[in-house]
Coordinates of C-alpha atoms in Angstrom, one line a residue:
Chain A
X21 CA 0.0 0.0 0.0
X22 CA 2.6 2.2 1.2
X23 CA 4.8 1.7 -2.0
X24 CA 1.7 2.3 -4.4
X25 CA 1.1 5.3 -2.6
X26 CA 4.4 6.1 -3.4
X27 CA 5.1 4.7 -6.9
X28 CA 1.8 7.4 -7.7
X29 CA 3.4 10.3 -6.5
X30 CA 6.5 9.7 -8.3
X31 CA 4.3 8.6 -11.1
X32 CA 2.4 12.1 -11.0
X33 CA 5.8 14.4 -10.8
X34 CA 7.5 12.9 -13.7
X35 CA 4.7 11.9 -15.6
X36 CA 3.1 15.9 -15.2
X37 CA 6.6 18.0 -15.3
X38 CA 7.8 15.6 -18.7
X39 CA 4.3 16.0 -20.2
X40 CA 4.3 20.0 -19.5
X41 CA 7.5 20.6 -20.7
X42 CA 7.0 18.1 -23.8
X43 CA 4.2 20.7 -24.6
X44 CA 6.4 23.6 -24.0
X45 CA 8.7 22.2 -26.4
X46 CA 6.3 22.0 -29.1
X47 CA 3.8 24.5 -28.5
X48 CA 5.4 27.1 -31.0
X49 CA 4.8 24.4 -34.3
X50 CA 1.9 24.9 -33.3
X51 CA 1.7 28.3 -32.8
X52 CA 1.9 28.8 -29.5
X53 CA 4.3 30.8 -27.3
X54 CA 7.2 28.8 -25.5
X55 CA 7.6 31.5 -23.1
X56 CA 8.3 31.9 -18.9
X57 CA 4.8 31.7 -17.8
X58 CA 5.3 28.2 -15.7
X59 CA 8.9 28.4 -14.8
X60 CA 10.5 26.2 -13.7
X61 CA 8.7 24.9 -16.5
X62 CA 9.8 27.1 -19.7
X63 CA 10.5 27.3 -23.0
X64 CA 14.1 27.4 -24.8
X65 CA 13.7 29.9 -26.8
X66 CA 17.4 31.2 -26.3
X67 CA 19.4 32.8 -29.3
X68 CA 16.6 31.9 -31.4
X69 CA 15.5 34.9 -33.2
X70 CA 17.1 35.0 -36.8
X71 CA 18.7 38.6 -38.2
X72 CA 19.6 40.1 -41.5
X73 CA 23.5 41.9 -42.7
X74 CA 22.2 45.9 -41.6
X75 CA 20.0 44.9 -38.7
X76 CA 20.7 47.3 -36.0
X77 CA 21.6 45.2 -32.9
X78 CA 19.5 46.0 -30.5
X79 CA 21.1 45.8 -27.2
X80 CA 18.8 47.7 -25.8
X81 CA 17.0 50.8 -27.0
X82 CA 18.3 54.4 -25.4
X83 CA 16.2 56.6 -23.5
X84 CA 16.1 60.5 -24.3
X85 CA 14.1 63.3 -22.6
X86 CA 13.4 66.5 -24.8
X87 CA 13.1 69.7 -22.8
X88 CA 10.7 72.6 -23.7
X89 CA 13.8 74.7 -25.5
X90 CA 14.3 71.5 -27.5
X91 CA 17.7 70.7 -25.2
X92 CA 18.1 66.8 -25.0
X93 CA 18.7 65.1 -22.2
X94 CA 20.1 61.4 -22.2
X95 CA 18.9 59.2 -19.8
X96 CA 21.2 56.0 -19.7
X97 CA 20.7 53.1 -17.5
X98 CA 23.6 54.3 -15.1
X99 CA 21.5 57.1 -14.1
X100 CA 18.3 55.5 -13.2
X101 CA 19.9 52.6 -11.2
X102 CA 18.9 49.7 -13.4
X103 CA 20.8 46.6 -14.7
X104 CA 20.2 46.5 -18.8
X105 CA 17.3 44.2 -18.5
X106 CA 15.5 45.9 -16.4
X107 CA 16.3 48.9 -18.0
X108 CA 15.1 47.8 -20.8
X109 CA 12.1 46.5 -19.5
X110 CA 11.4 50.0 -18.2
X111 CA 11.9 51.5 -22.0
X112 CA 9.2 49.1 -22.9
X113 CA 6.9 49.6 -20.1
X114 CA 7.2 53.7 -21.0
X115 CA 6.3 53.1 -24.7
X116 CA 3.2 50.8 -23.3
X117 CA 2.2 53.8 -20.6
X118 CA 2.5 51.0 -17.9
X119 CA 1.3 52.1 -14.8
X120 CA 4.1 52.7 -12.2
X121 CA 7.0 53.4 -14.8
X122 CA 6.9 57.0 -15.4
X123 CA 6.8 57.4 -11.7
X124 CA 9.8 55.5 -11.2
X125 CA 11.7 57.5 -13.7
X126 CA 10.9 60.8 -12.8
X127 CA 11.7 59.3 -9.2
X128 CA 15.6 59.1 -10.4
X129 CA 15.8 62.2 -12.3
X130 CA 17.3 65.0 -10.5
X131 CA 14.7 67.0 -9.2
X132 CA 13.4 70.3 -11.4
X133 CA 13.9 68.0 -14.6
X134 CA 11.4 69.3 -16.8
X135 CA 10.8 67.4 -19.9
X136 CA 8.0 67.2 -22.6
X137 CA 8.7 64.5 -24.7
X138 CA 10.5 61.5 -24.3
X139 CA 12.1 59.6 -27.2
X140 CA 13.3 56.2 -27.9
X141 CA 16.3 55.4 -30.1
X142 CA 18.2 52.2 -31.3
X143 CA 21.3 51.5 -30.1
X144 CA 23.5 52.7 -33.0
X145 CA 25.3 49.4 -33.6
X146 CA 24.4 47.2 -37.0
X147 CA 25.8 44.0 -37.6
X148 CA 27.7 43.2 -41.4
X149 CA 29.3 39.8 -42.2
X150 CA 32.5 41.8 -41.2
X151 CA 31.3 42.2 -37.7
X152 CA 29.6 45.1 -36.2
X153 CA 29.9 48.7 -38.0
X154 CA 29.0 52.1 -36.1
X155 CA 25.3 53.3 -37.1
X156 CA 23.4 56.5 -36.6
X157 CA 20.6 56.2 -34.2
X158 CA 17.5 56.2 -35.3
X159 CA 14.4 57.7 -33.4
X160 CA 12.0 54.5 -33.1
X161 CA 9.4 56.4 -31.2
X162 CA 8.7 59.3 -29.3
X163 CA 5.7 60.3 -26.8
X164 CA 4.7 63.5 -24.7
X165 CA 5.3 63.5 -20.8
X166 CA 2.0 63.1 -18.9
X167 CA 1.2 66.3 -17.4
X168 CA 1.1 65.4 -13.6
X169 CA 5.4 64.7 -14.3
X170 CA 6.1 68.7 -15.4
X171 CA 7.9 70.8 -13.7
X172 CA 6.3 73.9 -15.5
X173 CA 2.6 73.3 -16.7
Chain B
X29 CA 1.5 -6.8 -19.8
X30 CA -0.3 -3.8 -18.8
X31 CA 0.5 -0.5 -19.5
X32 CA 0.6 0.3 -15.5
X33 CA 3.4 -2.7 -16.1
X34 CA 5.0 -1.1 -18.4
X35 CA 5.5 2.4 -16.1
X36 CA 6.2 1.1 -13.2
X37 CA 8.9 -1.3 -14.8
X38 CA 10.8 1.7 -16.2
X39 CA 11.0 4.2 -13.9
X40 CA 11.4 1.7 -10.8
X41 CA 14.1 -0.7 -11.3
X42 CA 16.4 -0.7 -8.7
X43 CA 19.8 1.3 -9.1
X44 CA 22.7 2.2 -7.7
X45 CA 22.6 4.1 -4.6
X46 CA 25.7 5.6 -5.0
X47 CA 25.1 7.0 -8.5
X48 CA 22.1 9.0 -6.9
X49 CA 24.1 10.2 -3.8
X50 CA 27.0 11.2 -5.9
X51 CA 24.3 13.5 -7.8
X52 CA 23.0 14.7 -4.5
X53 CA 26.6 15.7 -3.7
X54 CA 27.9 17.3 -6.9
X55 CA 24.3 19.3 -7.5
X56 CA 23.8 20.2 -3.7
X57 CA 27.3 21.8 -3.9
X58 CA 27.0 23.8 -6.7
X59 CA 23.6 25.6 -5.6
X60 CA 25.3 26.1 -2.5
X61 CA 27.9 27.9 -4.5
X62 CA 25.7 29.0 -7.1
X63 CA 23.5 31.3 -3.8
X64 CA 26.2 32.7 -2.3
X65 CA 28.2 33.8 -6.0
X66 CA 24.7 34.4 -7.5
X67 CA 21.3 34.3 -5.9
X68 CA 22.8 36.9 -3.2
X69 CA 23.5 39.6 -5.2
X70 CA 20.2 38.8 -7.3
X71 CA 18.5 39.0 -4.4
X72 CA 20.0 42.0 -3.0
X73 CA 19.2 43.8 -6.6
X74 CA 15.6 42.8 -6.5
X75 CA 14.6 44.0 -3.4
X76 CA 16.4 47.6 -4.5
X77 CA 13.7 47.4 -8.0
X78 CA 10.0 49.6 -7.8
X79 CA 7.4 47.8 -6.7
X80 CA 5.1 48.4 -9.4
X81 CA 7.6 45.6 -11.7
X82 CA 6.8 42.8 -8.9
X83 CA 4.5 40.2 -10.5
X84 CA 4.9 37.3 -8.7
X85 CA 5.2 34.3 -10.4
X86 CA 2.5 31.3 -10.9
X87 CA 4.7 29.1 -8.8
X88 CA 4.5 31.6 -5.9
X89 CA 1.0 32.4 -6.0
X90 CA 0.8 28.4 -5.7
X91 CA 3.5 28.1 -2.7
X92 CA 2.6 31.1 -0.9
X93 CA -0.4 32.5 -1.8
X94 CA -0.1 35.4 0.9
X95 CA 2.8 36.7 -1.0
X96 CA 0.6 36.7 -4.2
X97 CA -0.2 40.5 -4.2
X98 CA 2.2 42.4 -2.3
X99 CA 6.3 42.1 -2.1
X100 CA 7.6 40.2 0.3
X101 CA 9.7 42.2 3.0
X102 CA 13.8 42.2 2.8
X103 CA 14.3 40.3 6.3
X104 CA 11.7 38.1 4.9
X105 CA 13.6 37.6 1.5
X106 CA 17.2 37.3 3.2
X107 CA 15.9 34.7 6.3
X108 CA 14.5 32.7 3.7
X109 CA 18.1 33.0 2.0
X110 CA 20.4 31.9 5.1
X111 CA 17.8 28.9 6.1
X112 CA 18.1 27.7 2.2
X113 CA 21.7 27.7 2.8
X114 CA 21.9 26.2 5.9
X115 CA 19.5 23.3 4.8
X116 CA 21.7 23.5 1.7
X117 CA 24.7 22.3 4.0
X118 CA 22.5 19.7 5.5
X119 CA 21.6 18.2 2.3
X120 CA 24.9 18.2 1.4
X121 CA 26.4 16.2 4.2
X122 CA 23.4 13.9 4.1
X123 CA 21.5 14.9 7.6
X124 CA 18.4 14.0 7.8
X125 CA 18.5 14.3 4.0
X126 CA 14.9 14.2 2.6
X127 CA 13.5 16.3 4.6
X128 CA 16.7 18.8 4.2
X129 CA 16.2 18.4 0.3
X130 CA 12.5 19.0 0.8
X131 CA 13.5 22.7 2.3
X132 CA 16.1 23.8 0.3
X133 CA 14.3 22.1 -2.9
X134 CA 10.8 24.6 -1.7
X135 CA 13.3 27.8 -0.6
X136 CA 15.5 27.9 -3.8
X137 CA 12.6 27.7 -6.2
X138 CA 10.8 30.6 -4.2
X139 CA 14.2 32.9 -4.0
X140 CA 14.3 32.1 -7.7
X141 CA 10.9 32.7 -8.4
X142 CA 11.1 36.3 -6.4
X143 CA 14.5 37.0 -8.5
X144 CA 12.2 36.7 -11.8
X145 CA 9.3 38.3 -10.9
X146 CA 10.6 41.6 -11.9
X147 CA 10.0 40.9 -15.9
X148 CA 13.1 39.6 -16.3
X149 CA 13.6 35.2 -17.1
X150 CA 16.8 33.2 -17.9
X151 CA 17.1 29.1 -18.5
X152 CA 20.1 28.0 -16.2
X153 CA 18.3 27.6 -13.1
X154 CA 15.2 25.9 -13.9
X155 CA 16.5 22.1 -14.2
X156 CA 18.5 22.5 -11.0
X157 CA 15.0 23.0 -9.7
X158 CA 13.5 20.0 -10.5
X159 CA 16.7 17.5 -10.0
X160 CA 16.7 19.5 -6.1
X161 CA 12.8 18.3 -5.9
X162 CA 13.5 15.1 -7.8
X163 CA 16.2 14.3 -5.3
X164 CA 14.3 15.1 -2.1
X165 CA 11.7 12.6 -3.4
X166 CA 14.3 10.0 -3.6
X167 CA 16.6 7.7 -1.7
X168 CA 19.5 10.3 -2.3
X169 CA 20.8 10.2 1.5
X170 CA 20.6 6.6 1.3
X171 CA 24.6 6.1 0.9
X172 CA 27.4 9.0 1.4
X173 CA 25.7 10.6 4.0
X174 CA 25.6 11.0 8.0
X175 CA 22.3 9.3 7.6
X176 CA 23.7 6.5 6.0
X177 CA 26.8 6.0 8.3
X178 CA 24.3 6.2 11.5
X179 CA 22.4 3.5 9.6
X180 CA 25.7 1.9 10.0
X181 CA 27.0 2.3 13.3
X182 CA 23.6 0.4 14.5
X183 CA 23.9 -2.3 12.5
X184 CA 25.6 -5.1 14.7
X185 CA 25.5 -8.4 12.1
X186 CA 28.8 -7.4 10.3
X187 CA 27.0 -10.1 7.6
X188 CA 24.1 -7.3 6.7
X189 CA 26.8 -4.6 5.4
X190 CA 27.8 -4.5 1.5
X191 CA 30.1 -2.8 -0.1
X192 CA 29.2 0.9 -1.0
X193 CA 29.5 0.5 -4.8
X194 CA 27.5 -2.6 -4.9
X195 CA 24.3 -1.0 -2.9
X196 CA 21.3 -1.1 -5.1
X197 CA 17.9 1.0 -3.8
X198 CA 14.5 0.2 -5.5
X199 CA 14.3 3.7 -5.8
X200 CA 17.4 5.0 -6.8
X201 CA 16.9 5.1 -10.5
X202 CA 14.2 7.4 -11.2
X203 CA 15.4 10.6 -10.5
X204 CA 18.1 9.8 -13.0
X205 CA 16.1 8.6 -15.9
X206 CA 13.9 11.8 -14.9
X207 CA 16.9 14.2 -15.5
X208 CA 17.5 11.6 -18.6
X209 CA 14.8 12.5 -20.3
X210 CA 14.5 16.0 -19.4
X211 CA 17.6 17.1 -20.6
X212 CA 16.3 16.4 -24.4
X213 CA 13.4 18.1 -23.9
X214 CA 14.9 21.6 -23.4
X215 CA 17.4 20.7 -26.4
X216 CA 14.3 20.2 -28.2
X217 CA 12.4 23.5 -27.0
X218 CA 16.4 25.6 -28.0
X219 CA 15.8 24.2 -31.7
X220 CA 12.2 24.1 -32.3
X221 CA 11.9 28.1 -31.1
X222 CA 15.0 28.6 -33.6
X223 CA 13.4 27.1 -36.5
X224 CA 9.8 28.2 -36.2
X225 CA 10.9 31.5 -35.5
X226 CA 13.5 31.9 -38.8
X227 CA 13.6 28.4 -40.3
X228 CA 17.1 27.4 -41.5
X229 CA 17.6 31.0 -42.3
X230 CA 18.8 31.1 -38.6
X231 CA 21.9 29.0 -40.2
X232 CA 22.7 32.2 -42.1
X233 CA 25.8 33.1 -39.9
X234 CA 24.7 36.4 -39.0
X235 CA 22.4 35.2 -36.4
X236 CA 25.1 34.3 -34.3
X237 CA 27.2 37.3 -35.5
X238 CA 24.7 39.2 -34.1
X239 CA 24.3 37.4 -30.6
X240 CA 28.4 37.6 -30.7
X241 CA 27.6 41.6 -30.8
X242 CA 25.0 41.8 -28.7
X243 CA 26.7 40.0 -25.7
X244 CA 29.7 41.7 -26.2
X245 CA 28.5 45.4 -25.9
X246 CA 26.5 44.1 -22.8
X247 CA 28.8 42.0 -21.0
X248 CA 31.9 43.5 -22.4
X249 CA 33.6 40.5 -24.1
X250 CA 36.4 41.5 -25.7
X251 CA 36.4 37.7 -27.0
X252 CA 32.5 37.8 -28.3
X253 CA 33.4 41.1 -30.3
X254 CA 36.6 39.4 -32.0
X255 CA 34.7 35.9 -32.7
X256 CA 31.7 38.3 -34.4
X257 CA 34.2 39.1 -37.2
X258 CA 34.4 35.6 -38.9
X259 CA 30.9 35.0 -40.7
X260 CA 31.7 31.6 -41.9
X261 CA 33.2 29.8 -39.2
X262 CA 30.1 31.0 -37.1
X263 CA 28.0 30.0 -40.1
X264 CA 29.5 26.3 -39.5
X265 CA 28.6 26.4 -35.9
X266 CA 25.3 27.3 -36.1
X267 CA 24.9 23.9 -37.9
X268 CA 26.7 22.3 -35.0
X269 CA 24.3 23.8 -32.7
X270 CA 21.2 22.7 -34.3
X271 CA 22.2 19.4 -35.3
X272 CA 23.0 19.0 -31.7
X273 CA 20.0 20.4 -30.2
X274 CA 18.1 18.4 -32.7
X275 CA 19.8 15.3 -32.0
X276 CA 20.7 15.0 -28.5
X277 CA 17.3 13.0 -28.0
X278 CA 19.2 9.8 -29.4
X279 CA 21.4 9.7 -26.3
X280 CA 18.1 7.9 -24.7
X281 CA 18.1 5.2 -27.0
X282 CA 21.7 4.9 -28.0
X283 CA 23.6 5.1 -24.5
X284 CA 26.8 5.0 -26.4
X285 CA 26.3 8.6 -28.2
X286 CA 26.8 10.1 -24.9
X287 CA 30.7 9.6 -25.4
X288 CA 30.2 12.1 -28.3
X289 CA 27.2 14.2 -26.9
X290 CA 28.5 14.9 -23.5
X291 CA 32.3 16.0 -24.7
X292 CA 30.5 17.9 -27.8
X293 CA 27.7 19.5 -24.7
X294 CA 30.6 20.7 -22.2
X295 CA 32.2 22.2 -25.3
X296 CA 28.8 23.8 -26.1
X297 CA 28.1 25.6 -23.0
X298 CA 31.6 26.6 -22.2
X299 CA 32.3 28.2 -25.9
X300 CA 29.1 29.8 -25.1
X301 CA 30.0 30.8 -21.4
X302 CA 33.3 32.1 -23.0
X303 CA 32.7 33.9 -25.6
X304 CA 29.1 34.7 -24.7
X305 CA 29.0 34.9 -21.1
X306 CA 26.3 32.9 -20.3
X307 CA 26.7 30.4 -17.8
X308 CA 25.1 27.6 -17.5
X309 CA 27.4 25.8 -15.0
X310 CA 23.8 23.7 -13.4
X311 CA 23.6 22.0 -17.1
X312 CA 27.2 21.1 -17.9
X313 CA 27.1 19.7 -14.0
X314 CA 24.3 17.7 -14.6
X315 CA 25.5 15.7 -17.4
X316 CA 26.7 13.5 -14.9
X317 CA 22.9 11.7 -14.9
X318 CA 24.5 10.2 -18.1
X319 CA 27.3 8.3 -16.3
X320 CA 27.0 5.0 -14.3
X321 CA 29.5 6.0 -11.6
X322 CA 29.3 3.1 -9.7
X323 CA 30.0 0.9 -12.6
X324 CA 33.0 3.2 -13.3
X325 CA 34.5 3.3 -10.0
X326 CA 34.5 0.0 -9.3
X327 CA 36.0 -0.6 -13.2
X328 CA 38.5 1.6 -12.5
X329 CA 39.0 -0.1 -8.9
X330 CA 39.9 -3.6 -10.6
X331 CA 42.5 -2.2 -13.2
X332 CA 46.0 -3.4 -12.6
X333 CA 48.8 -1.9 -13.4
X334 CA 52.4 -2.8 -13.8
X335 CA 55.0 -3.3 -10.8
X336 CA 57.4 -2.9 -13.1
X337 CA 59.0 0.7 -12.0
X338 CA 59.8 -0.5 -8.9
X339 CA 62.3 -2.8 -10.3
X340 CA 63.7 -0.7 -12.2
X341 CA 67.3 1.3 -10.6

């Protein structure tokens, strides 16, 4: 009794974690996402995008803030405390108007910062068969500061 | 025979205690060393990020469903730390070793989990996870472990003790063919998101020229930036790397492969951990699931060799 009791749980852990991450494996034949949703039970999917000779490489994209005299004001991960995930995260959460991440920025700016714009601009690096070549940034997008974040309404 | 048979047949043949406590020592140790080099200073950068980027993870909401909404607390964070690492110890010596697996098995995913619930995911860790609960499940402690040698010191009938290497456990095989089988799994997941993502136009040598780049602005590799010149020789290895993703599967069913997958595997990971800088020291450690170390050591115990030199002036 004991040892079917046991046999079933072992049965259950292998059987469920090899079955969920068989699916993992496969979901993206089949169109679906092999992504971090049920880690420790995850998808692969390192390395795996494909790129193109002239493809910027996109280490991650650079934050700028425009002032109201048209002054720009970099804003590079150093200053904002952030790792380059993270800080990359935070470009993409700024671009989606996620809650919580224009607070945080204007929360490491020096105070009096007044900005109206922010842009976002590839990291001017492309990659050539010869290896990388220098490459003029490129604005990918830009968007106006929400009001309640100027110093000067 | 019935299906049920079948199962049970496979994944609970009896097997060599020590192979499973020689995994329990080797992986034990390295997630010791992996959160104090690692997981510490993850942790310690974690608890510094906004709160408005914490979204716990599924498997916390499951394990600790009071910590589903709001952050946990530093002193909370870090005590859970120090008792992982202390039950890590335990496990490691063998002390009351299930129930010391058990613990650091639960704490290390949950650390883990609160490390990645800031947006940000990587793949080392993940197996280490499992093998931790897989070998808290098991008769891990059952050799090479204080358990094991107060199992000895009460056992008076010199008659009822056997050699170490010849030790078999009902239950010792399982966790092994469960890492077994895993392993080709995740191999699978690296090549099928390459291919359905690009096809075989991620064999076009600028892919990895590309990664090469990329990691070496990030992590300033000096190495990744040279290597990123040479088109076709990365062109050649991305054919390596997908013929061995592709193909690692046949390990299971051709046991003698692994004298060309594992050598070609440790290669893999530590060109990439090189040049790359991604480590993924838990996967190159836990190739040893592929080796019968008993088997080994006591092959290597019955070699002889010559006497001769002693002759000799």
């Amino acid at each position: 009794m004991k040892t079917n009791i046991y046999q079933g749980i072992i049965s259950l852990f292998v059987g469920s974690v090899l079955l969920l991450q068989a699916i993992i494996s496969i979901a993206p034949v089949f169109g679906g996402t092999s992504g971090s949703r049920y880690w420790p039970i995850l998808g692969y999917a390192m390395y795996s995008r494909s790129y193109s000779e002239g493809d910027f490489v996109d280490i991650y994209r650079l934050l700028e803030g425009v002032a109201e005299d048209g002054t720009i004001i970099p804003i590079p991960k150093e200053s904002l405390g952030l790792h380059l995930w993270h800080y990359r995260n935070l470009v993409r959460d700024l671009q989606q108007g996620r809650k919580g991440a224009f607070e945080h920025l204007f929360s490491k700016l020096p105070p009096g910062t007044d900005i109206v714009e922010i842009r976002v601009k590839s990291f001017p690096v492309a990659v050539t068969r010869d290896g990388p070549v220098e490459k003029d940034s490129v604005v990918l997008a830009t968007f106006p500061v929400p009001n309640r974040f100027r110093v000067h309404q | 025979m019935s299906w049920l048979r079948r199962w049970n047949d496979f994944w609970f043949q009896p097997g060599h205690s020590f192979d499973l406590a020689f995994i329990r020592l080797v992986l034990v140790g390295l997630q010791c060393f992996v959160l104090l080099s690692y997981s510490f200073p993850a942790l310690t950068y974690a608890l510094s990020l906004p709160e408005y980027l914490y979204e716990p993870r599924i498997v916390t909401r499951l394990l600790m469903p009071w910590a589903a909404h709001t952050m946990l607390d530093s002193s909370v964070v870090l005590g859970m730390f120090w008792i992982a690492f202390l039950f890590g110890l335990t496990s490691f010596l063998g002390l009351f070793t299930n129930f010391s697996l058990l613990v650091f098995a639960f704490l290390n995913i949950l650390l883990q989990a609160f490390i990645y619930s800031f947006g940000d995911v990587h793949h080392p860790e993940a197996v280490m996870m499992l093998a931790l609960v897989a070998l808290a499940l098991s008769p891990s402690g059952r050799v090479l472990s204080i358990d094991a040698w107060w199992r000895a010191r009460r056992q008076r009938d010199p008659a009822q003790l056997i050699p170490l290497l010849d030790h078999m456990t009902q239950y010792a095989r399982w966790p092994i063919v469960f890492l077994q089988c895993f392993f080709p799994l995740m191999y699978l997941s690296a090549v099928v998101s390459k291919l359905t993502k690009g096809g075989f136009d991620w064999a076009n040598g600028i892919s990895l020229q590309y990664y090469m780049i990329l990691e070496a602005h990030k992590n300033d590799s000096a190495l990744a930036l040279y290597v990123s010149q040479f088109h076709y020789l990365l062109k050649f290895a991305e054919y390596i790397v997908l013929t061995f993703q592709a193909t690692f599967f046949l390990i299971l069913f051709f046991p003698r492969l692994k004298w060309i997958y594992l050598p070609l595997g440790i290669i893999f990971h530590t060109v990439i951990y090189v040049t790359l800088r991604a480590p993924f020291p838990q996967w190159i450690a836990m190739y040893i699931v592929y080796i019968p170390w008993a088997l080994a050591f006591t092959w290597l115990a019955q070699k002889k060799v010559s006497d001769s030199a002693q002759l000799s002036p």
